Amino acid sequence: MSEPSSTTRRRRHVAMAGVLIAMLLAIAHTAVATPPSAVKGGHIQELNCNPYILSGEWILRTDGDNAGQWSLSLTPSSCGRQITRTAEFAHMFDEVVTKFGDSRYFTNPRGMKDQLQCHLDNASGNNTWNLEPHRPDVGLTATKAAQCNPSKATLFTPAG
């Protein structure tokens, strides 16, 4: 067998370079920045959803006690509806903050985080999840007891 010609060798090198470039681009395209809350003990937790939230918008409520109040109406992804691990939830909330936290209406992050966790745990099948910054931060247990919609009255309800 004879040695391949220099032209044939060049074509092989170009083809191999093309494959390597395609692989590098694929890797770069799938790389995701890891927020600090997803790092525990120096180890990055595995992330399963991209995205956790399909869409969201600030809406002015017109119904009942919510009339005149702003609400962040989120549509979670099917993957986002199913997360169970604490690291996954932290990542989900980081995504909410990244996408919507710059709004002037995003004024109660702790209360909204509890509402998000409550929707995930108790109302994951709802089409949208409404996070309402006007609702008081009463903690996760009281938020769940109030069916994700705590009010000022929730603050004075005795535990039991």
PDB file of N, CA and C in Angstrom, residues 4-83:
ATOM      1  N   PRO A   4      -0.671   7.823   1.727  1.00  0.00           N
ATOM      2  CA  PRO A   4      -1.658   8.756   1.190  1.00  0.00           C
ATOM      3  C   PRO A   4      -0.954  10.024   0.717  1.00  0.00           C
ATOM      4  N   SER A   5      -1.519  10.644  -0.267  1.00  0.00           N
ATOM      5  CA  SER A   5      -0.932  11.875  -0.800  1.00  0.00           C
ATOM      6  C   SER A   5      -1.068  12.981   0.234  1.00  0.00           C
ATOM      7  N   SER A   6      -0.294  14.030   0.054  1.00  0.00           N
ATOM      8  CA  SER A   6      -0.354  15.156   0.988  1.00  0.00           C
ATOM      9  C   SER A   6      -1.737  15.804   0.962  1.00  0.00           C
ATOM     10  N   THR A   7      -2.393  15.797  -0.171  1.00  0.00           N
ATOM     11  CA  THR A   7      -3.750  16.353  -0.272  1.00  0.00           C
ATOM     12  C   THR A   7      -4.723  15.519   0.552  1.00  0.00           C
ATOM     13  N   THR A   8      -4.606  14.213   0.486  1.00  0.00           N
ATOM     14  CA  THR A   8      -5.477  13.319   1.251  1.00  0.00           C
ATOM     15  C   THR A   8      -5.244  13.506   2.745  1.00  0.00           C
ATOM     16  N   ARG A   9      -3.967  13.621   3.141  1.00  0.00           N
ATOM     17  CA  ARG A   9      -3.649  13.838   4.557  1.00  0.00           C
ATOM     18  C   ARG A   9      -4.240  15.159   5.039  1.00  0.00           C
ATOM     19  N   ARG A  10      -4.114  16.216   4.215  1.00  0.00           N
ATOM     20  CA  ARG A  10      -4.666  17.520   4.566  1.00  0.00           C
ATOM     21  C   ARG A  10      -6.183  17.439   4.750  1.00  0.00           C
ATOM     22  N   ARG A  11      -6.852  16.739   3.862  1.00  0.00           N
ATOM     23  CA  ARG A  11      -8.311  16.607   3.953  1.00  0.00           C
ATOM     24  C   ARG A  11      -8.713  15.882   5.237  1.00  0.00           C
ATOM     25  N   ARG A  12      -7.962  14.859   5.599  1.00  0.00           N
ATOM     26  CA  ARG A  12      -8.252  14.140   6.840  1.00  0.00           C
ATOM     27  C   ARG A  12      -8.058  15.050   8.051  1.00  0.00           C
ATOM     28  N   HIS A  13      -6.988  15.838   8.027  1.00  0.00           N
ATOM     29  CA  HIS A  13      -6.716  16.754   9.138  1.00  0.00           C
ATOM     30  C   HIS A  13      -7.818  17.803   9.245  1.00  0.00           C
ATOM     31  N   VAL A  14      -8.254  18.327   8.112  1.00  0.00           N
ATOM     32  CA  VAL A  14      -9.332  19.319   8.115  1.00  0.00           C
ATOM     33  C   VAL A  14     -10.621  18.689   8.636  1.00  0.00           C
ATOM     34  N   ALA A  15     -10.908  17.466   8.213  1.00  0.00           N
ATOM     35  CA  ALA A  15     -12.114  16.769   8.671  1.00  0.00           C
ATOM     36  C   ALA A  15     -12.051  16.531  10.178  1.00  0.00           C
ATOM     37  N   MET A  16     -10.883  16.102  10.677  1.00  0.00           N
ATOM     38  CA  MET A  16     -10.725  15.873  12.111  1.00  0.00           C
ATOM     39  C   MET A  16     -10.860  17.180  12.878  1.00  0.00           C
ATOM     40  N   ALA A  17     -10.279  18.248  12.348  1.00  0.00           N
ATOM     41  CA  ALA A  17     -10.390  19.554  12.997  1.00  0.00           C
ATOM     42  C   ALA A  17     -11.851  19.993  13.044  1.00  0.00           C
ATOM     43  N   GLY A  18     -12.579  19.740  11.969  1.00  0.00           N
ATOM     44  CA  GLY A  18     -14.003  20.089  11.935  1.00  0.00           C
ATOM     45  C   GLY A  18     -14.795  19.342  12.985  1.00  0.00           C
ATOM     46  N   VAL A  19     -14.498  18.069  13.151  1.00  0.00           N
ATOM     47  CA  VAL A  19     -15.181  17.262  14.166  1.00  0.00           C
ATOM     48  C   VAL A  19     -14.857  17.795  15.558  1.00  0.00           C
ATOM     49  N   LEU A  20     -13.601  18.113  15.810  1.00  0.00           N
ATOM     50  CA  LEU A  20     -13.205  18.651  17.115  1.00  0.00           C
ATOM     51  C   LEU A  20     -13.887  19.982  17.397  1.00  0.00           C
ATOM     52  N   ILE A  21     -13.943  20.847  16.399  1.00  0.00           N
ATOM     53  CA  ILE A  21     -14.604  22.140  16.578  1.00  0.00           C
ATOM     54  C   ILE A  21     -16.086  21.932  16.881  1.00  0.00           C
ATOM     55  N   ALA A  22     -16.735  21.033  16.164  1.00  0.00           N
ATOM     56  CA  ALA A  22     -18.154  20.749  16.404  1.00  0.00           C
ATOM     57  C   ALA A  22     -18.368  20.234  17.826  1.00  0.00           C
ATOM     58  N   MET A  23     -17.472  19.376  18.297  1.00  0.00           N
ATOM     59  CA  MET A  23     -17.584  18.846  19.658  1.00  0.00           C
ATOM     60  C   MET A  23     -17.416  19.961  20.685  1.00  0.00           C
ATOM     61  N   LEU A  24     -16.428  20.826  20.480  1.00  0.00           N
ATOM     62  CA  LEU A  24     -16.201  21.935  21.405  1.00  0.00           C
ATOM     63  C   LEU A  24     -17.391  22.883  21.430  1.00  0.00           C
ATOM     64  N   LEU A  25     -17.961  23.169  20.272  1.00  0.00           N
ATOM     65  CA  LEU A  25     -19.136  24.037  20.222  1.00  0.00           C
ATOM     66  C   LEU A  25     -20.321  23.404  20.940  1.00  0.00           C
ATOM     67  N   ALA A  26     -20.486  22.111  20.794  1.00  0.00           N
ATOM     68  CA  ALA A  26     -21.585  21.417  21.478  1.00  0.00           C
ATOM     69  C   ALA A  26     -21.404  21.488  22.990  1.00  0.00           C
ATOM     70  N   ILE A  27     -20.183  21.309  23.448  1.00  0.00           N
ATOM     71  CA  ILE A  27     -19.899  21.390  24.881  1.00  0.00           C
ATOM     72  C   ILE A  27     -20.144  22.800  25.377  1.00  0.00           C
ATOM     73  N   ALA A  28     -19.650  23.800  24.659  1.00  0.00           N
ATOM     74  CA  ALA A  28     -19.830  25.195  25.060  1.00  0.00           C
ATOM     75  C   ALA A  28     -21.305  25.567  25.075  1.00  0.00           C
ATOM     76  N   HIS A  29     -22.070  25.045  24.121  1.00  0.00           N
ATOM     77  CA  HIS A  29     -23.491  25.367  24.029  1.00  0.00           C
ATOM     78  C   HIS A  29     -24.280  24.806  25.206  1.00  0.00           C
ATOM     79  N   THR A  30     -23.863  23.672  25.740  1.00  0.00           N
ATOM     80  CA  THR A  30     -24.608  23.053  26.834  1.00  0.00           C
ATOM     81  C   THR A  30     -24.101  23.469  28.208  1.00  0.00           C
ATOM     82  N   ALA A  31     -23.011  24.209  28.274  1.00  0.00           N
ATOM     83  CA  ALA A  31     -22.480  24.638  29.567  1.00  0.00           C
ATOM     84  C   ALA A  31     -23.457  25.603  30.224  1.00  0.00           C
ATOM     85  N   VAL A  32     -23.657  25.456  31.549  1.00  0.00           N
ATOM     86  CA  VAL A  32     -24.567  26.302  32.291  1.00  0.00           C
ATOM     87  C   VAL A  32     -23.811  26.871  33.480  1.00  0.00           C
ATOM     88  N   ALA A  33     -23.982  28.162  33.735  1.00  0.00           N
ATOM     89  CA  ALA A  33     -23.366  28.777  34.905  1.00  0.00           C
ATOM     90  C   ALA A  33     -24.020  28.200  36.156  1.00  0.00           C
ATOM     91  N   THR A  34     -23.247  27.966  37.183  1.00  0.00           N
ATOM     92  CA  THR A  34     -23.754  27.387  38.413  1.00  0.00           C
ATOM     93  C   THR A  34     -23.875  28.464  39.477  1.00  0.00           C
ATOM     94  N   PRO A  35     -25.093  28.753  39.943  1.00  0.00           N
ATOM     95  CA  PRO A  35     -25.246  29.756  40.981  1.00  0.00           C
ATOM     96  C   PRO A  35     -24.695  29.247  42.308  1.00  0.00           C
ATOM     97  N   PRO A  36     -24.323  30.174  43.211  1.00  0.00           N
ATOM     98  CA  PRO A  36     -23.718  29.773  44.484  1.00  0.00           C
ATOM     99  C   PRO A  36     -24.581  28.812  45.289  1.00  0.00           C
ATOM    100  N   SER A  37     -25.902  28.933  45.227  1.00  0.00           N
ATOM    101  CA  SER A  37     -26.744  28.065  46.049  1.00  0.00           C
ATOM    102  C   SER A  37     -26.712  26.612  45.598  1.00  0.00           C
ATOM    103  N   ALA A  38     -26.183  26.335  44.413  1.00  0.00           N
ATOM    104  CA  ALA A  38     -26.107  24.950  43.929  1.00  0.00           C
ATOM    105  C   ALA A  38     -24.798  24.287  44.318  1.00  0.00           C
ATOM    106  N   VAL A  39     -23.932  25.020  45.032  1.00  0.00           N
ATOM    107  CA  VAL A  39     -22.643  24.476  45.448  1.00  0.00           C
ATOM    108  C   VAL A  39     -22.712  24.181  46.938  1.00  0.00           C
ATOM    109  N   LYS A  40     -22.516  22.931  47.302  1.00  0.00           N
ATOM    110  CA  LYS A  40     -22.548  22.534  48.709  1.00  0.00           C
ATOM    111  C   LYS A  40     -21.265  21.786  49.032  1.00  0.00           C
ATOM    112  N   GLY A  41     -20.571  22.239  50.034  1.00  0.00           N
ATOM    113  CA  GLY A  41     -19.350  21.568  50.452  1.00  0.00           C
ATOM    114  C   GLY A  41     -18.316  21.474  49.348  1.00  0.00           C
ATOM    115  N   GLY A  42     -18.296  22.465  48.459  1.00  0.00           N
ATOM    116  CA  GLY A  42     -17.324  22.473  47.377  1.00  0.00           C
ATOM    117  C   GLY A  42     -17.695  21.592  46.202  1.00  0.00           C
ATOM    118  N   HIS A  43     -18.836  20.914  46.274  1.00  0.00           N
ATOM    119  CA  HIS A  43     -19.279  20.044  45.183  1.00  0.00           C
ATOM    120  C   HIS A  43     -20.506  20.647  44.510  1.00  0.00           C
ATOM    121  N   ILE A  44     -20.508  20.666  43.199  1.00  0.00           N
ATOM    122  CA  ILE A  44     -21.649  21.172  42.455  1.00  0.00           C
ATOM    123  C   ILE A  44     -22.702  20.076  42.386  1.00  0.00           C
ATOM    124  N   GLN A  45     -23.925  20.433  42.775  1.00  0.00           N
ATOM    125  CA  GLN A  45     -25.032  19.486  42.711  1.00  0.00           C
ATOM    126  C   GLN A  45     -25.476  19.322  41.258  1.00  0.00           C
ATOM    127  N   GLU A  46     -25.909  18.142  40.898  1.00  0.00           N
ATOM    128  CA  GLU A  46     -26.400  17.882  39.545  1.00  0.00           C
ATOM    129  C   GLU A  46     -27.680  18.676  39.308  1.00  0.00           C
ATOM    130  N   LEU A  47     -27.768  19.329  38.168  1.00  0.00           N
ATOM    131  CA  LEU A  47     -28.945  20.104  37.813  1.00  0.00           C
ATOM    132  C   LEU A  47     -29.702  19.359  36.729  1.00  0.00           C
ATOM    133  N   ASN A  48     -30.998  19.202  36.919  1.00  0.00           N
ATOM    134  CA  ASN A  48     -31.767  18.393  35.986  1.00  0.00           C
ATOM    135  C   ASN A  48     -32.670  19.179  35.055  1.00  0.00           C
ATOM    136  N   CYS A  49     -33.080  20.379  35.403  1.00  0.00           N
ATOM    137  CA  CYS A  49     -34.050  21.120  34.597  1.00  0.00           C
ATOM    138  C   CYS A  49     -33.400  22.321  33.920  1.00  0.00           C
ATOM    139  N   ASN A  50     -33.699  22.476  32.675  1.00  0.00           N
ATOM    140  CA  ASN A  50     -33.241  23.657  31.952  1.00  0.00           C
ATOM    141  C   ASN A  50     -34.292  24.004  30.909  1.00  0.00           C
ATOM    142  N   PRO A  51     -35.225  24.870  31.214  1.00  0.00           N
ATOM    143  CA  PRO A  51     -35.347  25.682  32.424  1.00  0.00           C
ATOM    144  C   PRO A  51     -36.286  25.045  33.460  1.00  0.00           C
ATOM    145  N   TYR A  52     -36.295  25.650  34.633  1.00  0.00           N
ATOM    146  CA  TYR A  52     -37.277  25.291  35.653  1.00  0.00           C
ATOM    147  C   TYR A  52     -38.586  26.036  35.376  1.00  0.00           C
ATOM    148  N   ILE A  53     -38.447  27.267  34.879  1.00  0.00           N
ATOM    149  CA  ILE A  53     -39.594  28.136  34.615  1.00  0.00           C
ATOM    150  C   ILE A  53     -39.664  28.407  33.118  1.00  0.00           C
ATOM    151  N   LEU A  54     -40.773  28.028  32.485  1.00  0.00           N
ATOM    152  CA  LEU A  54     -40.934  28.274  31.048  1.00  0.00           C
ATOM    153  C   LEU A  54     -41.170  29.747  30.762  1.00  0.00           C
ATOM    154  N   SER A  55     -42.034  30.384  31.562  1.00  0.00           N
ATOM    155  CA  SER A  55     -42.341  31.792  31.336  1.00  0.00           C
ATOM    156  C   SER A  55     -42.893  32.399  32.610  1.00  0.00           C
ATOM    157  N   GLY A  56     -42.950  33.705  32.612  1.00  0.00           N
ATOM    158  CA  GLY A  56     -43.519  34.420  33.740  1.00  0.00           C
ATOM    159  C   GLY A  56     -43.777  35.860  33.355  1.00  0.00           C
ATOM    160  N   GLU A  57     -44.734  36.452  34.046  1.00  0.00           N
ATOM    161  CA  GLU A  57     -45.025  37.863  33.799  1.00  0.00           C
ATOM    162  C   GLU A  57     -45.655  38.461  35.042  1.00  0.00           C
ATOM    163  N   TRP A  58     -45.428  39.753  35.207  1.00  0.00           N
ATOM    164  CA  TRP A  58     -46.061  40.477  36.289  1.00  0.00           C
ATOM    165  C   TRP A  58     -47.453  40.863  35.834  1.00  0.00           C
ATOM    166  N   ILE A  59     -48.455  40.511  36.640  1.00  0.00           N
ATOM    167  CA  ILE A  59     -49.835  40.839  36.298  1.00  0.00           C
ATOM    168  C   ILE A  59     -50.454  41.653  37.431  1.00  0.00           C
ATOM    169  N   LEU A  60     -51.323  42.581  37.074  1.00  0.00           N
ATOM    170  CA  LEU A  60     -52.064  43.358  38.057  1.00  0.00           C
ATOM    171  C   LEU A  60     -53.364  42.615  38.335  1.00  0.00           C
ATOM    172  N   ARG A  61     -53.524  42.178  39.576  1.00  0.00           N
ATOM    173  CA  ARG A  61     -54.695  41.370  39.929  1.00  0.00           C
ATOM    174  C   ARG A  61     -55.943  42.246  39.987  1.00  0.00           C
ATOM    175  N   THR A  62     -57.056  41.659  39.610  1.00  0.00           N
ATOM    176  CA  THR A  62     -58.340  42.367  39.634  1.00  0.00           C
ATOM    177  C   THR A  62     -59.375  41.600  40.444  1.00  0.00           C
ATOM    178  N   ASP A  63     -58.970  40.495  41.070  1.00  0.00           N
ATOM    179  CA  ASP A  63     -59.914  39.628  41.764  1.00  0.00           C
ATOM    180  C   ASP A  63     -59.858  39.794  43.276  1.00  0.00           C
ATOM    181  N   GLY A  64     -61.013  39.834  43.909  1.00  0.00           N
ATOM    182  CA  GLY A  64     -61.162  39.784  45.359  1.00  0.00           C
ATOM    183  C   GLY A  64     -60.197  40.637  46.152  1.00  0.00           C
ATOM    184  N   ASP A  65     -59.622  40.025  47.193  1.00  0.00           N
ATOM    185  CA  ASP A  65     -58.692  40.729  48.074  1.00  0.00           C
ATOM    186  C   ASP A  65     -57.400  41.118  47.371  1.00  0.00           C
ATOM    187  N   ASN A  66     -57.127  40.507  46.230  1.00  0.00           N
ATOM    188  CA  ASN A  66     -55.897  40.798  45.491  1.00  0.00           C
ATOM    189  C   ASN A  66     -56.031  41.993  44.554  1.00  0.00           C
ATOM    190  N   ALA A  67     -57.230  42.543  44.411  1.00  0.00           N
ATOM    191  CA  ALA A  67     -57.458  43.633  43.460  1.00  0.00           C
ATOM    192  C   ALA A  67     -56.449  44.759  43.698  1.00  0.00           C
ATOM    193  N   GLY A  68     -55.795  45.158  42.616  1.00  0.00           N
ATOM    194  CA  GLY A  68     -54.819  46.242  42.675  1.00  0.00           C
ATOM    195  C   GLY A  68     -53.421  45.802  43.083  1.00  0.00           C
ATOM    196  N   GLN A  69     -53.225  44.516  43.327  1.00  0.00           N
ATOM    197  CA  GLN A  69     -51.923  44.001  43.745  1.00  0.00           C
ATOM    198  C   GLN A  69     -51.213  43.348  42.561  1.00  0.00           C
ATOM    199  N   TRP A  70     -49.883  43.461  42.555  1.00  0.00           N
ATOM    200  CA  TRP A  70     -49.074  42.829  41.509  1.00  0.00           C
ATOM    201  C   TRP A  70     -48.716  41.413  41.918  1.00  0.00           C
ATOM    202  N   SER A  71     -48.711  40.538  40.942  1.00  0.00           N
ATOM    203  CA  SER A  71     -48.426  39.125  41.161  1.00  0.00           C
ATOM    204  C   SER A  71     -47.494  38.639  40.057  1.00  0.00           C
ATOM    205  N   LEU A  72     -46.532  37.824  40.422  1.00  0.00           N
ATOM    206  CA  LEU A  72     -45.651  37.203  39.434  1.00  0.00           C
ATOM    207  C   LEU A  72     -46.271  35.865  39.055  1.00  0.00           C
ATOM    208  N   SER A  73     -46.811  35.794  37.851  1.00  0.00           N
ATOM    209  CA  SER A  73     -47.481  34.590  37.373  1.00  0.00           C
ATOM    210  C   SER A  73     -46.474  33.747  36.592  1.00  0.00           C
ATOM    211  N   LEU A  74     -46.111  32.599  37.153  1.00  0.00           N
ATOM    212  CA  LEU A  74     -45.083  31.731  36.577  1.00  0.00           C
ATOM    213  C   LEU A  74     -45.704  30.489  35.950  1.00  0.00           C
ATOM    214  N   THR A  75     -45.142  30.079  34.831  1.00  0.00           N
ATOM    215  CA  THR A  75     -45.483  28.792  34.234  1.00  0.00           C
ATOM    216  C   THR A  75     -44.246  27.909  34.340  1.00  0.00           C
ATOM    217  N   PRO A  76     -44.256  26.951  35.273  1.00  0.00           N
ATOM    218  CA  PRO A  76     -43.092  26.076  35.425  1.00  0.00           C
ATOM    219  C   PRO A  76     -43.007  25.059  34.291  1.00  0.00           C
ATOM    220  N   SER A  77     -41.799  24.602  34.020  1.00  0.00           N
ATOM    221  CA  SER A  77     -41.618  23.530  33.034  1.00  0.00           C
ATOM    222  C   SER A  77     -42.110  22.220  33.645  1.00  0.00           C
ATOM    223  N   SER A  78     -42.337  21.226  32.825  1.00  0.00           N
ATOM    224  CA  SER A  78     -42.765  19.924  33.359  1.00  0.00           C
ATOM    225  C   SER A  78     -41.691  19.361  34.284  1.00  0.00           C
ATOM    226  N   CYS A  79     -40.438  19.578  33.952  1.00  0.00           N
ATOM    227  CA  CYS A  79     -39.342  19.136  34.824  1.00  0.00           C
ATOM    228  C   CYS A  79     -39.365  19.915  36.139  1.00  0.00           C
ATOM    229  N   GLY A  80     -39.557  21.236  36.048  1.00  0.00           N
ATOM    230  CA  GLY A  80     -39.587  22.078  37.239  1.00  0.00           C
ATOM    231  C   GLY A  80     -40.692  21.698  38.206  1.00  0.00           C
ATOM    232  N   ARG A  81     -41.791  21.187  37.693  1.00  0.00           N
ATOM    233  CA  ARG A  81     -42.917  20.776  38.543  1.00  0.00           C
ATOM    234  C   ARG A  81     -42.586  19.534  39.376  1.00  0.00           C
ATOM    235  N   GLN A  82     -41.546  18.799  39.001  1.00  0.00           N
ATOM    236  CA  GLN A  82     -41.271  17.503  39.618  1.00  0.00           C
ATOM    237  C   GLN A  82     -40.047  17.476  40.524  1.00  0.00           C
ATOM    238  N   ILE A  83     -39.354  18.591  40.686  1.00  0.00           N
ATOM    239  CA  ILE A  83     -38.130  18.540  41.487  1.00  0.00           C
ATOM    240  C   ILE A  83     -38.455  18.249  42.943  1.00  0.00           C
TER     241      ILE A  83
END
